[in-house]
XYZ file of C-alpha atoms in Angstrom:
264
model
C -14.644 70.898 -28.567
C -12.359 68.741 -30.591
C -13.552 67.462 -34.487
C -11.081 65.231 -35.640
C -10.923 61.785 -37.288
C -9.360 59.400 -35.581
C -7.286 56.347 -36.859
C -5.398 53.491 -35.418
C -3.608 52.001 -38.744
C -1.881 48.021 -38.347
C 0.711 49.078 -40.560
C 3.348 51.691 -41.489
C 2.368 51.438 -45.377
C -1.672 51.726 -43.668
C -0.345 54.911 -41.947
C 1.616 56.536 -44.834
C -1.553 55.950 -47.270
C -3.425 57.720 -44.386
C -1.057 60.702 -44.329
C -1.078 61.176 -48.099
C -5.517 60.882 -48.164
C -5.771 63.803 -45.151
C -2.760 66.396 -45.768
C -3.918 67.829 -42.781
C -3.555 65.112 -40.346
C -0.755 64.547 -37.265
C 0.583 61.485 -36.393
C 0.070 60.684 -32.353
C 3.269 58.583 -31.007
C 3.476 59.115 -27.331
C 1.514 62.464 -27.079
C 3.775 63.783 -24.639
C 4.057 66.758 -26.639
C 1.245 66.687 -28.776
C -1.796 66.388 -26.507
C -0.724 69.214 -24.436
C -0.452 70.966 -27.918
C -4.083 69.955 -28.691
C -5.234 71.069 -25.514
C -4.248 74.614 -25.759
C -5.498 74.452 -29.298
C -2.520 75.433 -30.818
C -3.231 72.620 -33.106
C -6.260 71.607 -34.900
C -5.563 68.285 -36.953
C -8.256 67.360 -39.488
C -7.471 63.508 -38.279
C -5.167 62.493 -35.721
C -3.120 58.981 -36.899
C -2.246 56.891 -33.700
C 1.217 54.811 -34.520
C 0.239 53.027 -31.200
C -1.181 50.044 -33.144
C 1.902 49.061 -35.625
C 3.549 46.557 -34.035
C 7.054 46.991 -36.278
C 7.640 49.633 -34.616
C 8.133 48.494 -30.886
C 10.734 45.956 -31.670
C 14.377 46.357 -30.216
C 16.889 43.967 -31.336
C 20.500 43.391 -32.408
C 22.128 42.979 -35.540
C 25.647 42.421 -35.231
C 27.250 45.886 -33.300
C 24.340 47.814 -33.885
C 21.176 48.010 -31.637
C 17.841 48.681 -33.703
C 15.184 50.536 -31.563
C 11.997 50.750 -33.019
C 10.217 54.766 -33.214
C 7.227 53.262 -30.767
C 9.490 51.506 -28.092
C 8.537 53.738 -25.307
C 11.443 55.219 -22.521
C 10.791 52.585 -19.828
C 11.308 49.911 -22.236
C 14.714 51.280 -23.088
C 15.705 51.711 -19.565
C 14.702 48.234 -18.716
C 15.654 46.187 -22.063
C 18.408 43.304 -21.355
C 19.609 43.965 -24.648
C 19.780 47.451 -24.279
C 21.648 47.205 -21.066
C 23.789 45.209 -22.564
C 24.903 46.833 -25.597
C 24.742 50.097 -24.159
C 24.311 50.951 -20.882
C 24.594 54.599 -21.225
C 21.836 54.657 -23.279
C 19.431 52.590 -21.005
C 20.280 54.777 -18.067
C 19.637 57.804 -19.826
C 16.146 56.666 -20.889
C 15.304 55.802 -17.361
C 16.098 59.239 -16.186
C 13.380 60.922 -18.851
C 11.101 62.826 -16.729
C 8.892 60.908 -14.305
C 7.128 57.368 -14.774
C 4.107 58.931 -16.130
C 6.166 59.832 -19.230
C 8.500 57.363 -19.512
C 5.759 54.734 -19.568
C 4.098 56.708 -22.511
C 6.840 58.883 -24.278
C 8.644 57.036 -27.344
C 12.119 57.027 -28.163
C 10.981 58.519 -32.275
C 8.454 60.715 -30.763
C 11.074 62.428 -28.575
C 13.820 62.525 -31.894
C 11.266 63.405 -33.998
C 9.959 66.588 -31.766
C 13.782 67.823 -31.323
C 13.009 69.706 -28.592
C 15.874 71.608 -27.542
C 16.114 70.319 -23.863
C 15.221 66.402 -25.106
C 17.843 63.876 -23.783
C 17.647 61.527 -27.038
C 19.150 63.479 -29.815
C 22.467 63.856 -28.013
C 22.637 59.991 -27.623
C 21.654 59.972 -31.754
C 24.656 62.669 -32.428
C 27.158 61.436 -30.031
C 27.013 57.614 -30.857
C 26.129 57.809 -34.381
C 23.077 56.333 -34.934
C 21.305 56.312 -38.419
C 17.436 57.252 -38.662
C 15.629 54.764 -40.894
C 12.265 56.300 -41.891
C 9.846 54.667 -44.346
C 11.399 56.010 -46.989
C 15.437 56.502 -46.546
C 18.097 56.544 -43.973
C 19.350 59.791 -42.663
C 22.457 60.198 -40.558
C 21.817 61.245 -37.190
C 23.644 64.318 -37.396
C 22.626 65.320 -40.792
C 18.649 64.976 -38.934
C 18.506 67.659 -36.268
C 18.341 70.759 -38.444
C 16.969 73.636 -35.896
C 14.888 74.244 -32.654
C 11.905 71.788 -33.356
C 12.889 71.267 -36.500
C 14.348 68.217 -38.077
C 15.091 66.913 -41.923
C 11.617 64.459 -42.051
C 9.915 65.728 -45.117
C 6.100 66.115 -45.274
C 3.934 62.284 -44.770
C 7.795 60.866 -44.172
C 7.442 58.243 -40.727
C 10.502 57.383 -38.575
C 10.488 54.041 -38.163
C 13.663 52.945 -35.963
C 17.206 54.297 -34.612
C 19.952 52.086 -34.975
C 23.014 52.875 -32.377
C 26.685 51.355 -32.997
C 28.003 49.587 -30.089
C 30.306 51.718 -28.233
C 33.623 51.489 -26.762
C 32.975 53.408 -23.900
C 29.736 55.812 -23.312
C 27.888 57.655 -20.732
C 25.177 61.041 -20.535
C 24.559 63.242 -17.555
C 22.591 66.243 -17.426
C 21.843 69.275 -15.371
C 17.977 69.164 -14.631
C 15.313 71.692 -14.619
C 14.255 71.219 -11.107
C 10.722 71.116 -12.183
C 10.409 69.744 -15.481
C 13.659 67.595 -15.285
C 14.604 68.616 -18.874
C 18.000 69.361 -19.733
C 19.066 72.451 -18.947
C 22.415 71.425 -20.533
C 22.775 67.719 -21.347
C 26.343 65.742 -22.463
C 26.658 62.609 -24.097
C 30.093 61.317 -24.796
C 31.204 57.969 -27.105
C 33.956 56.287 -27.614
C 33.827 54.536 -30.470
C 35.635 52.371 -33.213
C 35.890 55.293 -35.444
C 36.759 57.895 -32.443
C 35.287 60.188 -29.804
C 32.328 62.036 -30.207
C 30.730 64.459 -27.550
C 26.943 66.214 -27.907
C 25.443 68.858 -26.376
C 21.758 69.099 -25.634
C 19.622 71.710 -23.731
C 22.173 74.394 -23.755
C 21.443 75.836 -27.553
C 18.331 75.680 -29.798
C 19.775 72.103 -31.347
C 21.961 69.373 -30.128
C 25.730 70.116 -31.566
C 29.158 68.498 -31.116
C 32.144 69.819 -29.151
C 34.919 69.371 -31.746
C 37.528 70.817 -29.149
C 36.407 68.330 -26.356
C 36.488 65.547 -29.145
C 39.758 65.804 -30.531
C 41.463 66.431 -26.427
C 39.535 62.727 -25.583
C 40.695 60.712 -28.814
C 44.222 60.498 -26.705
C 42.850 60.527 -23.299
C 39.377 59.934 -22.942
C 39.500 60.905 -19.270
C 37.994 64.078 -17.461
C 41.677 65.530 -17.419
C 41.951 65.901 -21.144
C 39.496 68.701 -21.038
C 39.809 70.436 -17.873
C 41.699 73.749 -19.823
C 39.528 73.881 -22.207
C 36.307 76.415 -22.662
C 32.835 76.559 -24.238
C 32.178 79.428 -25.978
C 28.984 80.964 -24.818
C 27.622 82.507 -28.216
C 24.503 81.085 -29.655
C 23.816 79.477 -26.236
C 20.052 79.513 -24.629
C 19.579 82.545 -22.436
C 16.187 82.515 -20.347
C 14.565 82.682 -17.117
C 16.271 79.759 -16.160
C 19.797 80.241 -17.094
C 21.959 82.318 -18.788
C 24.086 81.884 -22.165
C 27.340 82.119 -19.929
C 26.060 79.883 -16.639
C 24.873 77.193 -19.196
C 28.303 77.266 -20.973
C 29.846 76.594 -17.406
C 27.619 73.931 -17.415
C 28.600 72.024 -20.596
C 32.207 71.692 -19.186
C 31.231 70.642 -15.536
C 28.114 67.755 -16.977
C 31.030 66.708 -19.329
C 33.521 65.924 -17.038
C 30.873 64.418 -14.847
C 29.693 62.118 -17.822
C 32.956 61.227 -18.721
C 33.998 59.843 -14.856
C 31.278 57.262 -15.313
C 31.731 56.393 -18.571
C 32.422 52.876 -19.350
């Protein structure tokens, strides 16, 4: 049986004050994560804080180049967002490819970012465009957030409360899927942007990284050709039952020449 208090707060401040009263209590974004957690009892919250009810943090907007995506907009809305679409289409058609409808229609874009799973699509859009991560508190740099295999740099009662994305040049993500979870088995996003090319890697090692070798063969020919001699090193890659350290290097080269063909 579960005993835990449960709160729906209007407010981020109302949710922060709620975190600080109950040190013991998780915040509930989408759940996608978290419920199945709860159900297998590997957690056992004192009071579970539902961020379902703050309406800040569903807003997506623009403000000049950069597209602000609130931590409760949920995948679907990505996908399907005119502004989104038009800002950056990579990024809407990689949210509409999360999983199936059941989760995209209840998953959220800072529930996903703030999980870092290892095989989650979102943190190599964070990394590769260079987003910022605003949080009640400060604003971290994308890349400076993803610090390990579930682990990222939010400190304890700290709330993400939006992503903001510079416009790119030219963008575009593909991924190899699990065939039955449709996670990232390897996952590349690549940008080109204002300030140059950046490529990230998701699913194939216990964080999202960059491909500095990829990067600097793209800033003078952001084609598919640029890298086709080059090679991923396989060390520190995932090895499981699904794929190996060496197939899922393989992979990194052949999803990043794929994402770069469509890239626009």
């Amino acid at each position: 049986m579960y005993a835990f208090g449960y709160h729906r707060p209007g407010s981020v401040a109302d949710a922060v004050k709620l975190l600080a009263d109950n040190p013991d209590a998780k915040l509930l974004a989408g759940g996608q994560t978290f419920i199945p957690t709860l159900k297998q009892r590997l957690a056992q919250p004192s009071d579970v804080i539902d961020l379902g009810g703050i309406p800040d943090l569903q807003t997506i907007r623009a403000e000049g180049d950069r597209l602000v995506i609130g931590a409760m907009v949920k995948h679907a809305a990505v996908a399907k967002d005119s502004t989104v679409r038009s800002m950056i289409p990579a990024l809407a058609a990689m949210a509409g490819d999360i999983g199936d409808v059941q989760v995209r229609n209840r998953g959220t874009i800072g529930g996903s970012v703030s999980n870092n799973d290892p095989a989650a699509d979102y943190p190599g859009a964070v990394v590769a465009l260079g987003a910022t991560v605003t949080t009640d508190r400060r604003t971290i740099a994308g890349e400076d957030f993803f610090t390990g295999m579930f682990e990222t740099a939010l400190e304890e009662g700290e709330i993400l409360t939006s992503i903001a994305f510079p416009k790119p040049i030219a963008a575009a993500y593909e991924k190899f899927r699990n065939p039955a979870s449709r996670y990232a088995m390897v996952g590349v996003f690549v940008a080109k942007l204002p300030s140059g090319v950046r490529v990230a890697v998701t699913g194939a090692g216990p964080c999202v990284f960059r491909l500095p070798d990829f990067e600097a063969a793209l800033a003078s020919n952001f084609s598919a050709s640029a890298i086709e001699n080059l090679t991923v090193d396989a060390s520190g890659l995932n090895s499981d039952i699904h794929a190996s350290a060496d197939y899922r290097a393989h992979l990194v080269k052949v999803v990043a020449k794929r994402a770069l063909a469509k890239a626009k």
